[in-house]
Amino acid sequence: MNDELGLSERLKIAKHFAASFELDHDEIILVDTALDQLRCNEIMRDDAEALYWEKRFKKTRSATLNILVGFTALNALIVAVLYGGMYWLM
């Protein structure tokens, strides 16, 4: 039966029946390489997603910081005008 089915079909059947079977040395290397590539892709995807959220958070934080600085400057201007008006009236 091992000679009749390809590697992918053998893996599907083994998974379906939760069976174990022996693989040739070349097939082990092939499966190991495929798993390494999948792990690498998963890591790269996770890194890219983390980088996206980090940049998005940084942009949002920067915008919030700019709003707070503008609001503080506006408050300082209002206070300065009020103090100037009080000084002028006295």
PDB file of N, CA and C in Angstrom:
ATOM      1  N   MET A   1       0.824  -1.191   0.000  1.00  0.00           N
ATOM      2  CA  MET A   1       0.000   0.000   0.000  1.00  0.00           C
ATOM      3  C   MET A   1       0.868   1.254   0.000  1.00  0.00           C
ATOM      4  N   ASN A   2       2.034   1.226   0.618  1.00  0.00           N
ATOM      5  CA  ASN A   2       2.887   2.410   0.653  1.00  0.00           C
ATOM      6  C   ASN A   2       3.338   2.819  -0.728  1.00  0.00           C
ATOM      7  N   ASP A   3       3.522   1.862  -1.626  1.00  0.00           N
ATOM      8  CA  ASP A   3       3.985   2.180  -2.965  1.00  0.00           C
ATOM      9  C   ASP A   3       2.872   2.713  -3.852  1.00  0.00           C
ATOM     10  N   GLU A   4       1.638   2.390  -3.525  1.00  0.00           N
ATOM     11  CA  GLU A   4       0.521   2.796  -4.361  1.00  0.00           C
ATOM     12  C   GLU A   4       0.111   4.254  -4.136  1.00  0.00           C
ATOM     13  N   LEU A   5       0.253   4.763  -2.930  1.00  0.00           N
ATOM     14  CA  LEU A   5      -0.190   6.112  -2.589  1.00  0.00           C
ATOM     15  C   LEU A   5       0.999   7.057  -2.485  1.00  0.00           C
ATOM     16  N   GLY A   6       0.750   8.298  -2.807  1.00  0.00           N
ATOM     17  CA  GLY A   6       1.791   9.314  -2.640  1.00  0.00           C
ATOM     18  C   GLY A   6       1.900   9.725  -1.182  1.00  0.00           C
ATOM     19  N   LEU A   7       2.860  10.570  -0.912  1.00  0.00           N
ATOM     20  CA  LEU A   7       3.111  10.995   0.463  1.00  0.00           C
ATOM     21  C   LEU A   7       1.930  11.741   1.053  1.00  0.00           C
ATOM     22  N   SER A   8       1.347  12.652   0.298  1.00  0.00           N
ATOM     23  CA  SER A   8       0.234  13.440   0.834  1.00  0.00           C
ATOM     24  C   SER A   8      -0.976  12.565   1.141  1.00  0.00           C
ATOM     25  N   GLU A   9      -1.253  11.587   0.280  1.00  0.00           N
ATOM     26  CA  GLU A   9      -2.374  10.691   0.526  1.00  0.00           C
ATOM     27  C   GLU A   9      -2.108   9.815   1.745  1.00  0.00           C
ATOM     28  N   ARG A  10      -0.867   9.358   1.885  1.00  0.00           N
ATOM     29  CA  ARG A  10      -0.525   8.544   3.055  1.00  0.00           C
ATOM     30  C   ARG A  10      -0.667   9.336   4.343  1.00  0.00           C
ATOM     31  N   LEU A  11      -0.265  10.619   4.293  1.00  0.00           N
ATOM     32  CA  LEU A  11      -0.403  11.452   5.486  1.00  0.00           C
ATOM     33  C   LEU A  11      -1.870  11.702   5.828  1.00  0.00           C
ATOM     34  N   LYS A  12      -2.705  11.911   4.799  1.00  0.00           N
ATOM     35  CA  LYS A  12      -4.133  12.124   5.038  1.00  0.00           C
ATOM     36  C   LYS A  12      -4.782  10.890   5.641  1.00  0.00           C
ATOM     37  N   ILE A  13      -4.443   9.729   5.109  1.00  0.00           N
ATOM     38  CA  ILE A  13      -5.015   8.481   5.630  1.00  0.00           C
ATOM     39  C   ILE A  13      -4.539   8.236   7.052  1.00  0.00           C
ATOM     40  N   ALA A  14      -3.260   8.469   7.317  1.00  0.00           N
ATOM     41  CA  ALA A  14      -2.728   8.257   8.658  1.00  0.00           C
ATOM     42  C   ALA A  14      -3.388   9.216   9.650  1.00  0.00           C
ATOM     43  N   LYS A  15      -3.632  10.447   9.223  1.00  0.00           N
ATOM     44  CA  LYS A  15      -4.295  11.407  10.096  1.00  0.00           C
ATOM     45  C   LYS A  15      -5.735  10.992  10.361  1.00  0.00           C
ATOM     46  N   HIS A  16      -6.414  10.529   9.322  1.00  0.00           N
ATOM     47  CA  HIS A  16      -7.812  10.136   9.463  1.00  0.00           C
ATOM     48  C   HIS A  16      -7.972   8.978  10.442  1.00  0.00           C
ATOM     49  N   PHE A  17      -7.110   7.997  10.338  1.00  0.00           N
ATOM     50  CA  PHE A  17      -7.226   6.826  11.189  1.00  0.00           C
ATOM     51  C   PHE A  17      -6.360   6.934  12.445  1.00  0.00           C
ATOM     52  N   ALA A  18      -5.692   8.059  12.635  1.00  0.00           N
ATOM     53  CA  ALA A  18      -4.763   8.247  13.760  1.00  0.00           C
ATOM     54  C   ALA A  18      -3.771   7.092  13.801  1.00  0.00           C
ATOM     55  N   ALA A  19      -3.301   6.717  12.638  1.00  0.00           N
ATOM     56  CA  ALA A  19      -2.388   5.583  12.526  1.00  0.00           C
ATOM     57  C   ALA A  19      -0.962   6.090  12.379  1.00  0.00           C
ATOM     58  N   SER A  20      -0.037   5.230  12.721  1.00  0.00           N
ATOM     59  CA  SER A  20       1.365   5.568  12.510  1.00  0.00           C
ATOM     60  C   SER A  20       1.900   4.687  11.389  1.00  0.00           C
ATOM     61  N   PHE A  21       2.881   5.171  10.685  1.00  0.00           N
ATOM     62  CA  PHE A  21       3.493   4.415   9.602  1.00  0.00           C
ATOM     63  C   PHE A  21       4.909   4.903   9.433  1.00  0.00           C
ATOM     64  N   GLU A  22       5.700   4.170   8.724  1.00  0.00           N
ATOM     65  CA  GLU A  22       7.086   4.540   8.519  1.00  0.00           C
ATOM     66  C   GLU A  22       7.234   5.324   7.216  1.00  0.00           C
ATOM     67  N   LEU A  23       8.113   6.305   7.275  1.00  0.00           N
ATOM     68  CA  LEU A  23       8.419   7.095   6.090  1.00  0.00           C
ATOM     69  C   LEU A  23       9.850   6.806   5.668  1.00  0.00           C
ATOM     70  N   ASP A  24      10.088   6.983   4.396  1.00  0.00           N
ATOM     71  CA  ASP A  24      11.457   6.876   3.899  1.00  0.00           C
ATOM     72  C   ASP A  24      12.262   8.083   4.388  1.00  0.00           C
ATOM     73  N   HIS A  25      13.582   7.978   4.305  1.00  0.00           N
ATOM     74  CA  HIS A  25      14.453   9.061   4.745  1.00  0.00           C
ATOM     75  C   HIS A  25      14.175  10.346   3.963  1.00  0.00           C
ATOM     76  N   ASP A  26      13.992  10.224   2.650  1.00  0.00           N
ATOM     77  CA  ASP A  26      13.708  11.411   1.829  1.00  0.00           C
ATOM     78  C   ASP A  26      12.367  12.037   2.196  1.00  0.00           C
ATOM     79  N   GLU A  27      11.391  11.202   2.509  1.00  0.00           N
ATOM     80  CA  GLU A  27      10.071  11.706   2.886  1.00  0.00           C
ATOM     81  C   GLU A  27      10.133  12.422   4.230  1.00  0.00           C
ATOM     82  N   ILE A  28      10.941  11.927   5.149  1.00  0.00           N
ATOM     83  CA  ILE A  28      11.102  12.580   6.451  1.00  0.00           C
ATOM     84  C   ILE A  28      11.709  13.965   6.252  1.00  0.00           C
ATOM     85  N   ILE A  29      12.723  14.048   5.401  1.00  0.00           N
ATOM     86  CA  ILE A  29      13.351  15.341   5.119  1.00  0.00           C
ATOM     87  C   ILE A  29      12.344  16.284   4.467  1.00  0.00           C
ATOM     88  N   LEU A  30      11.532  15.761   3.543  1.00  0.00           N
ATOM     89  CA  LEU A  30      10.521  16.567   2.868  1.00  0.00           C
ATOM     90  C   LEU A  30       9.495  17.108   3.862  1.00  0.00           C
ATOM     91  N   VAL A  31       8.999  16.249   4.748  1.00  0.00           N
ATOM     92  CA  VAL A  31       8.008  16.672   5.740  1.00  0.00           C
ATOM     93  C   VAL A  31       8.628  17.672   6.716  1.00  0.00           C
ATOM     94  N   ASP A  32       9.853  17.410   7.147  1.00  0.00           N
ATOM     95  CA  ASP A  32      10.530  18.313   8.076  1.00  0.00           C
ATOM     96  C   ASP A  32      10.743  19.687   7.444  1.00  0.00           C
ATOM     97  N   THR A  33      11.141  19.712   6.194  1.00  0.00           N
ATOM     98  CA  THR A  33      11.338  20.983   5.490  1.00  0.00           C
ATOM     99  C   THR A  33      10.019  21.736   5.352  1.00  0.00           C
ATOM    100  N   ALA A  34       8.960  21.012   5.013  1.00  0.00           N
ATOM    101  CA  ALA A  34       7.644  21.648   4.872  1.00  0.00           C
ATOM    102  C   ALA A  34       7.178  22.228   6.213  1.00  0.00           C
ATOM    103  N   LEU A  35       7.389  21.483   7.285  1.00  0.00           N
ATOM    104  CA  LEU A  35       6.994  21.979   8.607  1.00  0.00           C
ATOM    105  C   LEU A  35       7.830  23.194   9.011  1.00  0.00           C
ATOM    106  N   ASP A  36       9.110  23.174   8.707  1.00  0.00           N
ATOM    107  CA  ASP A  36       9.958  24.330   9.007  1.00  0.00           C
ATOM    108  C   ASP A  36       9.482  25.568   8.246  1.00  0.00           C
ATOM    109  N   GLN A  37       9.099  25.391   6.988  1.00  0.00           N
ATOM    110  CA  GLN A  37       8.608  26.522   6.202  1.00  0.00           C
ATOM    111  C   GLN A  37       7.291  27.044   6.766  1.00  0.00           C
ATOM    112  N   LEU A  38       6.425  26.146   7.200  1.00  0.00           N
ATOM    113  CA  LEU A  38       5.165  26.578   7.797  1.00  0.00           C
ATOM    114  C   LEU A  38       5.412  27.347   9.087  1.00  0.00           C
ATOM    115  N   ARG A  39       6.319  26.842   9.906  1.00  0.00           N
ATOM    116  CA  ARG A  39       6.642  27.546  11.153  1.00  0.00           C
ATOM    117  C   ARG A  39       7.234  28.915  10.846  1.00  0.00           C
ATOM    118  N   CYS A  40       8.116  28.987   9.871  1.00  0.00           N
ATOM    119  CA  CYS A  40       8.743  30.255   9.489  1.00  0.00           C
ATOM    120  C   CYS A  40       7.680  31.236   9.008  1.00  0.00           C
ATOM    121  N   ASN A  41       6.752  30.771   8.182  1.00  0.00           N
ATOM    122  CA  ASN A  41       5.683  31.638   7.689  1.00  0.00           C
ATOM    123  C   ASN A  41       4.809  32.121   8.831  1.00  0.00           C
ATOM    124  N   GLU A  42       4.530  31.244   9.794  1.00  0.00           N
ATOM    125  CA  GLU A  42       3.708  31.627  10.948  1.00  0.00           C
ATOM    126  C   GLU A  42       4.425  32.693  11.761  1.00  0.00           C
ATOM    127  N   ILE A  43       5.715  32.524  11.974  1.00  0.00           N
ATOM    128  CA  ILE A  43       6.489  33.506  12.726  1.00  0.00           C
ATOM    129  C   ILE A  43       6.518  34.825  11.978  1.00  0.00           C
ATOM    130  N   MET A  44       6.734  34.775  10.670  1.00  0.00           N
ATOM    131  CA  MET A  44       6.774  36.003   9.886  1.00  0.00           C
ATOM    132  C   MET A  44       5.418  36.703   9.914  1.00  0.00           C
ATOM    133  N   ARG A  45       4.333  35.939   9.840  1.00  0.00           N
ATOM    134  CA  ARG A  45       3.002  36.533   9.882  1.00  0.00           C
ATOM    135  C   ARG A  45       2.753  37.185  11.237  1.00  0.00           C
ATOM    136  N   ASP A  46       3.159  36.495  12.319  1.00  0.00           N
ATOM    137  CA  ASP A  46       2.984  37.056  13.654  1.00  0.00           C
ATOM    138  C   ASP A  46       3.823  38.312  13.828  1.00  0.00           C
ATOM    139  N   ASP A  47       5.059  38.293  13.309  1.00  0.00           N
ATOM    140  CA  ASP A  47       5.916  39.469  13.405  1.00  0.00           C
ATOM    141  C   ASP A  47       5.316  40.633  12.623  1.00  0.00           C
ATOM    142  N   ALA A  48       4.790  40.354  11.439  1.00  0.00           N
ATOM    143  CA  ALA A  48       4.199  41.406  10.621  1.00  0.00           C
ATOM    144  C   ALA A  48       2.957  41.985  11.301  1.00  0.00           C
ATOM    145  N   GLU A  49       2.156  41.121  11.911  1.00  0.00           N
ATOM    146  CA  GLU A  49       0.959  41.597  12.597  1.00  0.00           C
ATOM    147  C   GLU A  49       1.336  42.445  13.812  1.00  0.00           C
ATOM    148  N   ALA A  50       2.329  42.007  14.563  1.00  0.00           N
ATOM    149  CA  ALA A  50       2.782  42.778  15.725  1.00  0.00           C
ATOM    150  C   ALA A  50       3.334  44.131  15.292  1.00  0.00           C
ATOM    151  N   LEU A  51       4.085  44.145  14.204  1.00  0.00           N
ATOM    152  CA  LEU A  51       4.638  45.395  13.692  1.00  0.00           C
ATOM    153  C   LEU A  51       3.518  46.340  13.240  1.00  0.00           C
ATOM    154  N   TYR A  52       2.491  45.783  12.577  1.00  0.00           N
ATOM    155  CA  TYR A  52       1.354  46.595  12.143  1.00  0.00           C
ATOM    156  C   TYR A  52       0.674  47.257  13.333  1.00  0.00           C
ATOM    157  N   TRP A  53       0.379  46.462  14.380  1.00  0.00           N
ATOM    158  CA  TRP A  53      -0.302  47.021  15.539  1.00  0.00           C
ATOM    159  C   TRP A  53       0.578  48.010  16.285  1.00  0.00           C
ATOM    160  N   GLU A  54       1.885  47.753  16.329  1.00  0.00           N
ATOM    161  CA  GLU A  54       2.807  48.682  16.978  1.00  0.00           C
ATOM    162  C   GLU A  54       2.825  50.025  16.244  1.00  0.00           C
ATOM    163  N   LYS A  55       2.903  49.978  14.918  1.00  0.00           N
ATOM    164  CA  LYS A  55       2.914  51.223  14.145  1.00  0.00           C
ATOM    165  C   LYS A  55       1.570  51.947  14.262  1.00  0.00           C
ATOM    166  N   ARG A  56       0.479  51.200  14.246  1.00  0.00           N
ATOM    167  CA  ARG A  56      -0.836  51.816  14.374  1.00  0.00           C
ATOM    168  C   ARG A  56      -0.987  52.469  15.743  1.00  0.00           C
ATOM    169  N   PHE A  57      -0.518  51.782  16.786  1.00  0.00           N
ATOM    170  CA  PHE A  57      -0.589  52.341  18.128  1.00  0.00           C
ATOM    171  C   PHE A  57       0.291  53.579  18.234  1.00  0.00           C
ATOM    172  N   LYS A  58       1.476  53.526  17.605  1.00  0.00           N
ATOM    173  CA  LYS A  58       2.389  54.667  17.648  1.00  0.00           C
ATOM    174  C   LYS A  58       1.768  55.871  16.953  1.00  0.00           C
ATOM    175  N   LYS A  59       1.105  55.644  15.804  1.00  0.00           N
ATOM    176  CA  LYS A  59       0.460  56.733  15.077  1.00  0.00           C
ATOM    177  C   LYS A  59      -0.684  57.323  15.906  1.00  0.00           C
ATOM    178  N   THR A  60      -1.474  56.466  16.536  1.00  0.00           N
ATOM    179  CA  THR A  60      -2.583  56.929  17.367  1.00  0.00           C
ATOM    180  C   THR A  60      -2.058  57.689  18.570  1.00  0.00           C
ATOM    181  N   ARG A  61      -1.004  57.150  19.186  1.00  0.00           N
ATOM    182  CA  ARG A  61      -0.417  57.799  20.354  1.00  0.00           C
ATOM    183  C   ARG A  61       0.153  59.160  19.969  1.00  0.00           C
ATOM    184  N   SER A  62       0.779  59.235  18.799  1.00  0.00           N
ATOM    185  CA  SER A  62       1.337  60.504  18.335  1.00  0.00           C
ATOM    186  C   SER A  62       0.233  61.524  18.099  1.00  0.00           C
ATOM    187  N   ALA A  63      -0.857  61.105  17.497  1.00  0.00           N
ATOM    188  CA  ALA A  63      -1.974  62.015  17.250  1.00  0.00           C
ATOM    189  C   ALA A  63      -2.578  62.487  18.574  1.00  0.00           C
ATOM    190  N   THR A  64      -2.721  61.582  19.522  1.00  0.00           N
ATOM    191  CA  THR A  64      -3.258  61.947  20.830  1.00  0.00           C
ATOM    192  C   THR A  64      -2.324  62.920  21.546  1.00  0.00           C
ATOM    193  N   LEU A  65      -1.028  62.669  21.447  1.00  0.00           N
ATOM    194  CA  LEU A  65      -0.054  63.561  22.068  1.00  0.00           C
ATOM    195  C   LEU A  65      -0.111  64.951  21.439  1.00  0.00           C
ATOM    196  N   ASN A  66      -0.252  65.017  20.111  1.00  0.00           N
ATOM    197  CA  ASN A  66      -0.368  66.319  19.434  1.00  0.00           C
ATOM    198  C   ASN A  66      -1.614  67.070  19.884  1.00  0.00           C
ATOM    199  N   ILE A  67      -2.708  66.364  20.054  1.00  0.00           N
ATOM    200  CA  ILE A  67      -3.945  66.999  20.527  1.00  0.00           C
ATOM    201  C   ILE A  67      -3.754  67.538  21.942  1.00  0.00           C
ATOM    202  N   LEU A  68      -3.121  66.747  22.805  1.00  0.00           N
ATOM    203  CA  LEU A  68      -2.894  67.197  24.180  1.00  0.00           C
ATOM    204  C   LEU A  68      -1.965  68.400  24.245  1.00  0.00           C
ATOM    205  N   VAL A  69      -0.919  68.414  23.424  1.00  0.00           N
ATOM    206  CA  VAL A  69      -0.006  69.565  23.394  1.00  0.00           C
ATOM    207  C   VAL A  69      -0.745  70.805  22.895  1.00  0.00           C
ATOM    208  N   GLY A  70      -1.556  70.661  21.857  1.00  0.00           N
ATOM    209  CA  GLY A  70      -2.340  71.788  21.348  1.00  0.00           C
ATOM    210  C   GLY A  70      -3.327  72.305  22.378  1.00  0.00           C
ATOM    211  N   PHE A  71      -3.986  71.397  23.080  1.00  0.00           N
ATOM    212  CA  PHE A  71      -4.945  71.786  24.112  1.00  0.00           C
ATOM    213  C   PHE A  71      -4.234  72.513  25.254  1.00  0.00           C
ATOM    214  N   THR A  72      -3.062  72.018  25.642  1.00  0.00           N
ATOM    215  CA  THR A  72      -2.289  72.665  26.711  1.00  0.00           C
ATOM    216  C   THR A  72      -1.841  74.055  26.281  1.00  0.00           C
ATOM    217  N   ALA A  73      -1.389  74.196  25.047  1.00  0.00           N
ATOM    218  CA  ALA A  73      -0.974  75.514  24.549  1.00  0.00           C
ATOM    219  C   ALA A  73      -2.160  76.472  24.519  1.00  0.00           C
ATOM    220  N   LEU A  74      -3.319  75.982  24.120  1.00  0.00           N
ATOM    221  CA  LEU A  74      -4.525  76.817  24.099  1.00  0.00           C
ATOM    222  C   LEU A  74      -4.890  77.256  25.512  1.00  0.00           C
ATOM    223  N   ASN A  75      -4.817  76.349  26.463  1.00  0.00           N
ATOM    224  CA  ASN A  75      -5.108  76.696  27.856  1.00  0.00           C
ATOM    225  C   ASN A  75      -4.110  77.719  28.385  1.00  0.00           C
ATOM    226  N   ALA A  76      -2.836  77.567  28.052  1.00  0.00           N
ATOM    227  CA  ALA A  76      -1.820  78.531  28.486  1.00  0.00           C
ATOM    228  C   ALA A  76      -2.104  79.901  27.899  1.00  0.00           C
ATOM    229  N   LEU A  77      -2.535  79.953  26.636  1.00  0.00           N
ATOM    230  CA  LEU A  77      -2.875  81.224  25.998  1.00  0.00           C
ATOM    231  C   LEU A  77      -4.071  81.878  26.675  1.00  0.00           C
ATOM    232  N   ILE A  78      -5.081  81.090  26.989  1.00  0.00           N
ATOM    233  CA  ILE A  78      -6.283  81.626  27.658  1.00  0.00           C
ATOM    234  C   ILE A  78      -5.922  82.170  29.033  1.00  0.00           C
ATOM    235  N   VAL A  79      -5.106  81.429  29.772  1.00  0.00           N
ATOM    236  CA  VAL A  79      -4.690  81.881  31.108  1.00  0.00           C
ATOM    237  C   VAL A  79      -3.881  83.169  30.992  1.00  0.00           C
ATOM    238  N   ALA A  80      -2.981  83.242  30.009  1.00  0.00           N
ATOM    239  CA  ALA A  80      -2.172  84.451  29.820  1.00  0.00           C
ATOM    240  C   ALA A  80      -3.058  85.644  29.487  1.00  0.00           C
ATOM    241  N   VAL A  81      -4.057  85.455  28.641  1.00  0.00           N
ATOM    242  CA  VAL A  81      -4.968  86.547  28.291  1.00  0.00           C
ATOM    243  C   VAL A  81      -5.767  86.987  29.510  1.00  0.00           C
ATOM    244  N   LEU A  82      -6.224  86.032  30.320  1.00  0.00           N
ATOM    245  CA  LEU A  82      -6.997  86.377  31.520  1.00  0.00           C
ATOM    246  C   LEU A  82      -6.130  87.132  32.524  1.00  0.00           C
ATOM    247  N   TYR A  83      -4.904  86.651  32.740  1.00  0.00           N
ATOM    248  CA  TYR A  83      -4.013  87.360  33.659  1.00  0.00           C
ATOM    249  C   TYR A  83      -3.682  88.757  33.128  1.00  0.00           C
ATOM    250  N   GLY A  84      -3.464  88.878  31.830  1.00  0.00           N
ATOM    251  CA  GLY A  84      -3.197  90.191  31.232  1.00  0.00           C
ATOM    252  C   GLY A  84      -4.381  91.124  31.398  1.00  0.00           C
ATOM    253  N   GLY A  85      -5.575  90.580  31.189  1.00  0.00           N
ATOM    254  CA  GLY A  85      -6.785  91.403  31.367  1.00  0.00           C
ATOM    255  C   GLY A  85      -6.967  91.825  32.812  1.00  0.00           C
ATOM    256  N   MET A  86      -6.698  90.936  33.748  1.00  0.00           N
ATOM    257  CA  MET A  86      -6.802  91.285  35.165  1.00  0.00           C
ATOM    258  C   MET A  86      -5.770  92.351  35.541  1.00  0.00           C
ATOM    259  N   TYR A  87      -4.558  92.217  35.016  1.00  0.00           N
ATOM    260  CA  TYR A  87      -3.493  93.193  35.308  1.00  0.00           C
ATOM    261  C   TYR A  87      -3.854  94.557  34.718  1.00  0.00           C
ATOM    262  N   TRP A  88      -4.440  94.544  33.513  1.00  0.00           N
ATOM    263  CA  TRP A  88      -4.808  95.785  32.855  1.00  0.00           C
ATOM    264  C   TRP A  88      -5.933  96.490  33.613  1.00  0.00           C
ATOM    265  N   LEU A  89      -6.889  95.699  34.160  1.00  0.00           N
ATOM    266  CA  LEU A  89      -8.024  96.272  34.884  1.00  0.00           C
ATOM    267  C   LEU A  89      -7.599  96.815  36.248  1.00  0.00           C
ATOM    268  N   MET A  90      -6.554  96.309  36.802  1.00  0.00           N
ATOM    269  CA  MET A  90      -6.140  96.781  38.127  1.00  0.00           C
ATOM    270  C   MET A  90      -5.329  97.982  37.980  1.00  0.00           C
TER     271      MET A  90
END
